[in-house]
Amino acid sequence: MKKTLLTMCLLLLSMMAFAFKTDTLVINTNQASLLTSRYFQELEAPAGSTTINEVLNSNKFYTIKSELPSLKYTKSVTWLKFIVKNNCKEPLIVISTGASVIDEFDLYFTDSTRAKVEHISPDHLQNDLFLQNTTFVNCPFLPGTTNTLYLRLKSNASSVIPVKVYSSTAFLQDRGAENITLGLIVGVFAVMAIYNLVLFFIVGDRSYLYYVGYIVFFGLSQILKRGYGNYLFTNNITLLNNYVIPAVRVLFGYSILLFIGEFLQLKHNLKRWYKYYLLLYALYSLLPIAILCGMVGTAYNLITLSITITAVSLISVGVYLYLNGFKPAKFFMMGWGLFLTGILFSVARNKGLIPYNTFTADIVIYCSVFELILFSAALAEKINFYRYQKNESQSFALTVAKENQRLITQQNILLENKVKERTIDLINANKNLSVSIDHLTTTQKQLIDNEKMASLGQLTAGVAHEINNPINFVSSNIAPLRLDFNELLVLLNKYDEAINNPTQPALLKALDDYKQAINLNFVKEEITVLLNGIEDGANRTTEIVNSLRAFSSTDEQVLKTEDINKSILNNLLILRSTIPYYIEIKPVFDKLEPLNCYPGKFNQLIINLISNSIYAIKAKEHHADESVMIITHDHADHISIEITDTGIGMSEETQQRIFEPFFTTKAIGEGTGLGLCIVFGIIEKHRGSIEVKSSPGKGATFIVSIPKNLG
């Protein structure tokens, strides 16, 4: 009963169809016809949940104004109703949607022989790749019969859907021709990609690599649009249409921006406007977000918007650069303009302004082939442009080099004359300088000798005082010693008289009385004491004389082994008279092996440093716990002498200059400024080093290091 009612409903609707202004689409043998608004009516189903029964009972079908059916963001599902008559001999017709992104494609019709509604959809599970290049259905249709067909289309991509109805033979012929054409185009794309990839490895210009990406993603986008991706996604067309195809188009957009940015050198040529070009990257970056959020319809619309903005922006940039003298932009404008023309023709075709046929259906891809050729020519022109610039640069550089060579030759002649003049002047100046150096050397030697004499003069008074003390020991002991010897001589004479006159006891008594009177034991002890004092004075005098002899040998040029600790003590002996009572000398000696050195110069070094410390302490206004500590250390490869005083100290600026000749902080007449300069020279002669540590008011420390392997 239900089948009978459904059949009667379909027959009634078929009769009502004659009331609308649509024609019957007649399909003859070897014929294909495009389904235009002349032949179909449309029923919108935005929710996508309308059933075939609701469609069969609907009276809301209407004739659209545009030439071809289309799907939009607000209309992702639509129903088409059209009447077809099969004048072919074959018992079927083929209905195809052409190059479109279709999620669902369902055909409904009534089978009068079985009185039921038939449902046919594309068999995506076919394994024949060449039968999967488009979305189509084979509709059983008896020859000579007429039937009303209901076609349901669903897609998230807003686009025009070109539906064509074929006889079976016409469909096979059309598909074969399209496969050959597409194969040729894919071949061109592959050749261009490989060719430019080879150029990238040869030239190294990233423009070629980005261009290869542009070719690959554009070709892949067109192949997927024509249904060849169905072979790879037989079980999940939604994944292909909702994720893979949008992702490929996003990568295509990125490849365009990268290629054009590198090819036209936009970062350099646009300069401050380049940041606005980067906004196109930001626009394409919104697309993956929309795709991942499941907003597929929004993503497709954003893709259309992005490509439109990119096309207009890039053609504007190309014109701007060409007008500003960037010649490689010429071929870019031609190629990109051709691509833009193809897009405009495609829009006009969809609006019905130009007819839809085999050529206009693929106008974009045809224009793209020529665009790729022009872009390749543009890349070649870019190489020629750079080669021309390089040749021009080399030519200019050669001209400049020749001019420079001429100028250099002239300058060389002038310089040679100047050099001759200057050479004569320098020879004369050198002679004068040699004389001046000799004078300076003599003067320097005199100044150093004067410094030595000044130091020696300062020590003379002290040395005289030091020698005077032991001499006083000798001179003061001579008178009592002479008196003691006279008494002994008198005693000896009395012994002689007593021995020679044994018969006179009075002489013996007189001898004994005299012996008691002079206290012979006391005389003997006094003589010993007086002689010891004279001996001590003589020894001290000898020590002072030896110290002076060591100090006087400052000009010796022969290395000798020297006991460093003993040398320091000898120099302290010389300086003892110059050391005030309130200064304590604190020697702290490490056990040192005899050192190879220049003894005289080394003694002068010690004298100068200790004298400097004594002067620094004397310069203080108040004295308390003043001392000069002298410490020697034995190291593996050198010995060190550390002299620390409690004097007035030095500032950082003074420390930087104390070894300069004639620099002194003493009052006028108190120093020549050569003392520490001589010390520095002596240390250099010993291949040693000196370090100074000081701060104002906190004394100073001089650390002298002398290597053991000298000589």
XYZ file of N, CA and C in Angstrom, residues 501-685:
555
model
N 171.511 40.916 91.940
C 172.078 41.212 93.255
C 171.394 40.323 94.302
N 171.704 39.063 94.251
C 171.049 38.152 95.189
C 171.436 38.416 96.637
N 172.519 39.137 96.915
C 172.985 39.383 98.264
C 172.291 40.564 98.904
N 171.412 41.174 98.117
C 170.745 42.374 98.667
C 169.266 42.054 98.862
N 168.844 41.626 99.981
C 167.450 41.292 100.251
C 166.541 42.507 100.162
N 167.077 43.658 100.285
C 166.231 44.862 100.197
C 165.615 44.992 98.818
N 166.379 44.506 97.804
C 165.836 44.586 96.447
C 164.628 43.645 96.298
N 164.708 42.483 96.901
C 163.576 41.547 96.811
C 162.366 42.099 97.532
N 162.654 42.747 98.695
C 161.535 43.324 99.428
C 160.906 44.450 98.630
N 161.744 45.261 97.964
C 161.223 46.379 97.142
C 160.400 45.820 95.980
N 160.907 44.675 95.366
C 160.163 44.034 94.263
C 158.794 43.572 94.736
N 158.790 42.964 95.899
C 157.514 42.455 96.400
C 156.570 43.582 96.757
N 157.111 44.653 97.303
C 156.244 45.803 97.643
C 155.638 46.429 96.376
N 156.478 46.535 95.311
C 155.978 47.140 94.048
C 154.893 46.256 93.401
N 155.139 44.975 93.499
C 154.166 44.016 92.929
C 152.831 44.149 93.627
N 152.901 44.319 94.964
C 151.653 44.485 95.698
C 151.016 45.834 95.378
N 151.845 46.805 95.130
C 151.328 48.167 94.871
C 150.565 48.230 93.534
N 151.106 47.570 92.507
C 150.446 47.671 91.171
C 149.331 46.637 91.013
N 149.193 45.662 91.889
C 148.150 44.616 91.793
C 148.283 43.899 90.444
N 149.269 43.033 90.389
C 149.628 42.369 89.133
C 148.448 41.626 88.499
N 147.628 40.962 89.237
C 146.470 40.220 88.673
C 145.492 41.168 87.976
N 145.285 42.321 88.602
C 144.382 43.297 87.982
C 144.956 43.804 86.661
N 146.285 44.031 86.661
C 146.934 44.529 85.434
C 146.776 43.512 84.313
N 146.967 42.220 84.621
C 146.841 41.198 83.574
C 145.407 41.156 83.028
N 144.446 41.206 83.916
C 143.040 41.181 83.458
C 142.715 42.419 82.626
N 143.228 43.578 83.074
C 142.934 44.819 82.332
C 143.537 44.782 80.944
N 144.741 44.223 80.843
C 145.390 44.133 79.517
C 144.543 43.267 78.585
N 144.018 42.141 79.120
C 143.178 41.252 78.288
C 141.913 41.967 77.815
N 141.292 42.690 78.729
C 140.065 43.420 78.374
C 140.360 44.474 77.319
N 141.464 45.226 77.533
C 141.799 46.289 76.578
C 142.113 45.713 75.201
N 142.840 44.597 75.160
C 143.155 43.986 73.856
C 141.894 43.455 73.171
N 140.978 42.872 73.954
C 139.703 42.402 73.361
C 138.912 43.561 72.772
N 138.896 44.693 73.472
C 138.184 45.866 72.941
C 138.805 46.357 71.657
N 140.145 46.366 71.634
C 140.826 46.795 70.401
C 140.520 45.829 69.266
N 140.518 44.502 69.574
C 140.211 43.495 68.546
C 138.780 43.650 68.027
N 137.809 43.887 68.916
C 136.403 44.060 68.501
C 136.255 45.283 67.616
N 136.905 46.385 67.998
C 136.839 47.586 67.156
C 137.417 47.350 65.788
N 138.539 46.590 65.753
C 139.162 46.299 64.451
C 138.243 45.438 63.588
N 137.591 44.459 64.217
C 136.676 43.587 63.458
C 135.487 44.363 62.900
N 134.909 45.227 63.706
C 133.765 46.020 63.223
C 134.191 46.928 62.092
N 135.372 47.494 62.204
C 135.880 48.338 61.122
C 136.053 47.525 59.845
N 136.545 46.294 60.005
C 136.715 45.415 58.834
C 135.369 45.126 58.165
N 134.332 44.854 58.985
C 132.993 44.585 58.426
C 132.486 45.780 57.625
N 132.639 46.970 58.196
C 132.154 48.166 57.491
C 132.907 48.359 56.189
N 134.240 48.161 56.242
C 135.050 48.322 55.026
C 134.631 47.305 53.974
N 134.381 46.069 54.395
C 133.930 45.035 53.435
C 132.571 45.393 52.830
N 131.657 45.901 53.660
C 130.342 46.312 53.141
C 130.487 47.424 52.132
N 131.371 48.400 52.442
C 131.591 49.488 51.492
C 132.208 48.977 50.202
N 133.094 47.983 50.325
C 133.700 47.426 49.119
C 132.643 46.778 48.233
N 131.661 46.042 48.859
C 130.579 45.403 48.078
C 129.695 46.454 47.424
N 129.385 47.514 48.180
C 128.539 48.561 47.617
C 129.234 49.315 46.489
N 130.567 49.437 46.598
C 131.307 50.212 45.600
C 131.470 49.468 44.293
N 131.119 48.155 44.259
C 131.324 47.365 43.031
C 130.060 47.326 42.186
N 129.338 48.455 42.048
C 128.053 48.476 41.323
C 128.213 48.384 39.824
N 129.398 48.621 39.316
C 129.587 48.606 37.865
C 130.142 47.287 37.366
N 130.220 46.292 38.206
C 130.702 44.996 37.767
C 129.728 44.380 36.767
N 130.235 43.804 35.669
C 129.399 43.217 34.629
C 129.503 41.695 34.607
N 130.065 41.118 35.657
C 130.276 39.670 35.708
C 129.348 39.080 36.760
N 128.668 37.986 36.394
C 127.801 37.296 37.337
C 128.626 36.553 38.378
N 128.201 36.664 39.636
C 128.856 35.965 40.725
C 127.798 35.390 41.655
N 128.153 34.342 42.360
C 127.226 33.800 43.360
C 127.284 34.669 44.605
N 126.124 34.913 45.171
C 126.037 35.834 46.300
C 125.053 35.286 47.316
N 125.406 35.422 48.591
C 124.492 35.080 49.674
C 123.561 36.280 49.869
N 122.320 36.141 49.445
C 121.380 37.267 49.433
C 121.097 37.748 50.853
N 120.872 36.834 51.764
C 120.580 37.236 53.145
C 121.746 38.023 53.749
N 122.991 37.552 53.487
C 124.174 38.240 54.015
C 124.310 39.620 53.383
N 124.010 39.718 52.079
C 124.089 41.007 51.396
C 123.126 42.004 52.019
N 121.916 41.545 52.339
C 120.934 42.446 52.952
C 121.436 42.936 54.301
N 122.042 42.036 55.104
C 122.562 42.430 56.416
C 123.708 43.423 56.282
N 124.591 43.202 55.287
C 125.693 44.137 55.061
C 125.169 45.521 54.705
N 124.140 45.563 53.870
C 123.570 46.856 53.472
C 122.875 47.527 54.657
N 122.273 46.739 55.536
C 121.672 47.315 56.743
C 122.742 47.911 57.654
N 123.920 47.261 57.654
C 125.022 47.778 58.460
C 125.465 49.143 57.957
N 125.510 49.286 56.610
C 125.892 50.567 56.020
C 124.854 51.635 56.340
N 123.569 51.225 56.312
C 122.477 52.189 56.496
C 122.151 52.454 57.961
N 122.804 51.752 58.878
C 122.383 51.816 60.275
C 122.392 53.231 60.830
N 123.373 54.024 60.431
C 123.457 55.384 60.969
C 122.372 56.296 60.419
N 121.746 55.897 59.284
C 120.691 56.731 58.696
C 119.311 56.338 59.192
N 119.242 55.280 59.988
C 117.943 54.787 60.453
C 117.617 55.427 61.800
N 116.527 56.212 61.877
C 116.163 56.850 63.153
C 115.854 55.799 64.215
N 115.937 56.213 65.442
C 115.736 55.306 66.573
C 114.325 54.729 66.631
N 113.330 55.479 66.053
C 111.937 55.029 66.166
C 111.536 54.042 65.059
N 112.481 53.697 64.198
C 112.193 52.728 63.125
C 112.862 51.410 63.481
N 112.074 50.363 63.540
C 112.593 49.029 63.836
C 112.754 48.246 62.533
N 113.939 47.689 62.346
C 114.204 46.857 61.168
C 113.914 45.406 61.554
N 113.041 44.749 60.755
C 112.628 43.378 61.071
C 112.977 42.452 59.908
N 114.173 41.871 59.919
C 114.508 40.915 58.851
C 113.946 39.518 59.164
N 113.278 38.944 58.214
C 112.749 37.574 58.333
C 113.222 36.821 57.098
N 114.274 36.001 57.297
C 114.933 35.387 56.153
C 114.585 33.906 56.036
N 114.258 33.522 54.811
C 114.130 32.105 54.474
C 115.525 31.582 54.127
N 115.709 30.301 54.220
C 117.005 29.727 53.870
C 117.140 29.747 52.352
N 118.164 30.491 51.865
C 118.347 30.665 50.429
C 119.688 30.089 49.996
N 119.687 29.445 48.845
C 120.938 29.010 48.226
C 121.617 30.227 47.608
N 122.968 30.220 47.519
C 123.653 31.334 46.851
C 123.077 31.562 45.454
N 122.890 32.818 45.096
C 122.206 33.176 43.846
C 123.190 33.800 42.876
N 123.077 33.421 41.601
C 123.872 34.040 40.543
C 123.312 35.426 40.267
N 124.113 36.459 40.447
C 123.632 37.825 40.231
C 124.812 38.758 40.034
N 124.512 40.039 39.851
C 125.533 41.079 39.810
C 125.563 41.702 41.203
N 126.478 41.315 42.076
C 126.419 41.685 43.497
C 126.350 43.185 43.732
N 127.202 43.947 43.035
C 127.206 45.387 43.264
C 125.875 46.024 42.943
N 125.306 45.653 41.780
C 124.016 46.216 41.385
C 122.912 45.756 42.326
N 123.025 44.494 42.777
C 122.007 43.985 43.691
C 122.040 44.750 45.015
N 123.257 45.065 45.501
C 123.374 45.827 46.741
C 122.788 47.225 46.578
N 123.020 47.811 45.388
C 122.457 49.141 45.160
C 120.929 49.081 45.160
N 120.358 47.997 44.594
C 118.902 47.800 44.587
C 118.367 47.778 46.021
N 119.043 46.993 46.906
C 118.587 46.874 48.298
C 118.714 48.218 49.011
N 119.853 48.904 48.812
C 120.077 50.207 49.450
C 118.984 51.195 49.057
N 118.682 51.253 47.734
C 117.689 52.224 47.251
C 116.297 51.929 47.814
N 115.877 50.643 47.829
C 114.540 50.307 48.313
C 114.405 50.571 49.811
N 115.448 50.189 50.603
C 115.361 50.418 52.049
C 115.411 51.912 52.351
N 116.272 52.647 51.614
C 116.340 54.103 51.811
C 114.998 54.744 51.491
N 114.336 54.243 50.437
C 113.028 54.776 50.049
C 112.000 54.547 51.167
N 112.051 53.346 51.790
C 111.125 53.034 52.884
C 111.398 53.921 54.101
N 112.688 54.136 54.399
C 113.040 54.979 55.545
C 112.556 56.403 55.319
N 112.735 56.892 54.059
C 112.277 58.252 53.763
C 110.752 58.355 53.904
N 110.014 57.316 53.446
C 108.552 57.332 53.528
C 108.080 57.386 54.972
N 108.816 56.716 55.870
C 108.433 56.757 57.291
C 108.789 58.118 57.895
N 109.971 58.648 57.537
C 110.380 59.957 58.054
C 109.394 61.050 57.650
N 108.736 60.874 56.458
C 107.837 61.903 55.938
C 106.539 62.003 56.726
N 106.282 61.042 57.609
C 105.067 61.102 58.411
C 105.202 62.173 59.490
N 104.076 62.790 59.827
C 104.096 63.835 60.850
C 104.256 63.246 62.246
N 103.625 62.128 62.513
C 103.706 61.487 63.818
C 104.180 60.061 63.633
N 105.011 59.603 64.601
C 105.583 58.277 64.469
C 105.206 57.418 65.662
N 104.785 56.206 65.356
C 104.448 55.241 66.408
C 104.496 53.846 65.800
N 105.281 52.969 66.443
C 105.409 51.577 65.973
C 105.826 51.518 64.514
N 106.836 52.326 64.157
C 107.301 52.336 62.767
C 108.278 51.181 62.557
N 108.209 50.595 61.372
C 109.097 49.458 61.095
C 109.286 49.282 59.599
N 110.386 48.620 59.266
C 110.645 48.161 57.897
C 110.891 46.663 57.991
N 109.982 45.895 57.395
C 110.106 44.437 57.444
C 110.681 43.949 56.123
N 111.771 43.136 56.238
C 112.432 42.591 55.046
C 112.297 41.074 55.113
N 111.563 40.505 54.147
C 111.268 39.066 54.138
C 111.817 38.470 52.843
N 112.561 37.379 52.961
C 113.013 36.650 51.762
C 112.294 35.303 51.706
N 111.983 34.883 50.486
C 111.290 33.601 50.263
C 112.036 32.815 49.198
N 112.072 31.514 49.386
C 112.677 30.623 48.397
C 111.558 29.923 47.625
N 111.541 30.082 46.314
C 110.552 29.437 45.446
C 111.244 28.444 44.532
N 110.449 27.735 43.765
C 111.004 26.668 42.926
C 111.973 27.222 41.886
N 111.596 28.301 41.223
C 112.422 28.814 40.137
C 112.921 30.236 40.369
N 112.611 30.817 41.526
C 113.078 32.173 41.790
C 113.067 32.430 43.294
N 113.714 33.522 43.675
C 113.636 33.986 45.059
C 112.923 35.325 45.055
N 112.302 35.676 46.172
C 111.607 36.947 46.263
C 112.040 37.675 47.528
N 112.111 39.004 47.420
C 112.462 39.870 48.548
C 111.306 40.845 48.728
N 110.708 40.822 49.890
C 109.545 41.651 50.168
C 109.914 42.674 51.238
N 109.845 43.969 50.858
C 110.197 45.062 51.767
C 108.930 45.858 52.053
N 108.477 45.829 53.303
C 107.228 46.485 53.693
C 107.526 47.557 54.733
N 107.015 48.762 54.500
C 107.227 49.854 55.460
C 105.882 50.368 55.958
N 105.938 51.158 56.995
C 104.733 51.767 57.570
C 104.692 53.255 57.248
N 105.200 53.611 56.068
C 105.301 55.013 55.674
C 103.992 55.612 55.223
N 104.115 56.701 54.449
C 102.933 57.483 54.058
C 102.138 56.831 52.929
N 102.719 55.830 52.249
C 101.994 55.151 51.177
C 101.928 55.981 49.902
N 101.241 55.427 48.891
C 101.157 56.076 47.574
C 99.753 55.924 47.006
N 99.384 56.893 46.184
C 98.119 56.795 45.449
C 98.313 55.916 44.219
N 97.200 55.534 43.588
C 97.260 54.710 42.373
C 97.991 55.440 41.256
N 97.753 56.732 41.151
C 98.399 57.526 40.100
C 99.907 57.566 40.308
N 100.338 57.725 41.566
C 101.770 57.753 41.859
C 102.415 56.402 41.548
N 101.726 55.323 41.887
C 102.261 53.985 41.612
C 102.504 53.765 40.123
N 101.667 54.407 39.273
C 101.823 54.239 37.832
C 103.077 54.945 37.319
N 103.645 55.863 38.113
C 104.733 56.700 37.597
C 106.042 56.580 38.378
N 106.092 55.819 39.459
C 107.275 55.841 40.336
C 108.542 55.353 39.639
N 108.414 54.561 38.571
C 109.607 54.058 37.887
C 110.004 54.939 36.703
N 109.282 56.040 36.482
C 109.654 56.961 35.408
C 110.900 57.746 35.820
N 111.811 57.965 34.870
C 112.989 58.779 35.198
C 112.565 60.186 35.616
N 113.219 60.688 36.676
C 113.055 62.057 37.172
C 111.705 62.304 37.843
N 110.916 61.266 38.023
C 109.670 61.456 38.764
C 109.964 61.259 40.250
N 109.608 62.249 41.072
C 109.852 62.154 42.509
C 108.758 62.888 43.267
N 108.486 62.395 44.460
C 107.527 63.067 45.337
C 108.255 63.808 46.463
N 109.602 63.751 46.423
C 110.383 64.425 47.452
C 110.438 65.921 47.175
N 110.820 66.674 48.200
C 110.963 68.125 48.040
C 112.154 68.429 47.147
N 112.157 69.640 46.587
C 113.241 70.052 45.698
C 114.553 70.005 46.465
N 115.549 69.374 45.864
C 116.852 69.264 46.497
C 117.026 67.999 47.292
N 115.952 67.224 47.524
C 116.045 65.998 48.325
C 116.180 64.742 47.468
N 115.873 64.840 46.183
C 115.971 63.655 45.330
C 115.970 64.030 43.865
N 116.568 63.134 43.048
C 116.646 63.377 41.594
C 115.546 62.657 40.829
N 114.858 61.719 41.464
C 113.834 60.944 40.763
C 114.409 59.789 39.974
N 115.674 59.391 40.264
C 116.292 58.289 39.524
C 116.463 57.029 40.365
N 116.175 57.121 41.668
C 116.414 55.972 42.555
C 115.655 54.730 42.129
N 114.340 54.836 42.020
C 113.533 53.670 41.626
C 113.709 53.340 40.149
N 114.027 54.342 39.334
C 114.316 54.073 37.921
C 115.533 53.163 37.810
N 116.586 53.454 38.643
C 117.774 52.596 38.656
C 117.408 51.200 39.158
N 116.552 51.132 40.176
C 116.095 49.835 40.696
C 115.429 49.022 39.591
N 114.541 49.674 38.827
C 113.828 48.970 37.745
C 114.810 48.460 36.695
N 115.832 49.287 36.356
C 116.833 48.852 35.388
C 117.633 47.668 35.887
N 117.999 47.683 37.194
C 118.757 46.554 37.760
C 117.922 45.276 37.721
N 116.624 45.378 38.045
C 115.744 44.195 38.020
C 115.608 43.659 36.600
N 115.474 44.552 35.616
C 115.405 44.109 34.217
C 116.684 43.393 33.817
N 117.847 43.912 34.287
C 119.122 43.272 33.953
C 119.185 41.865 34.537
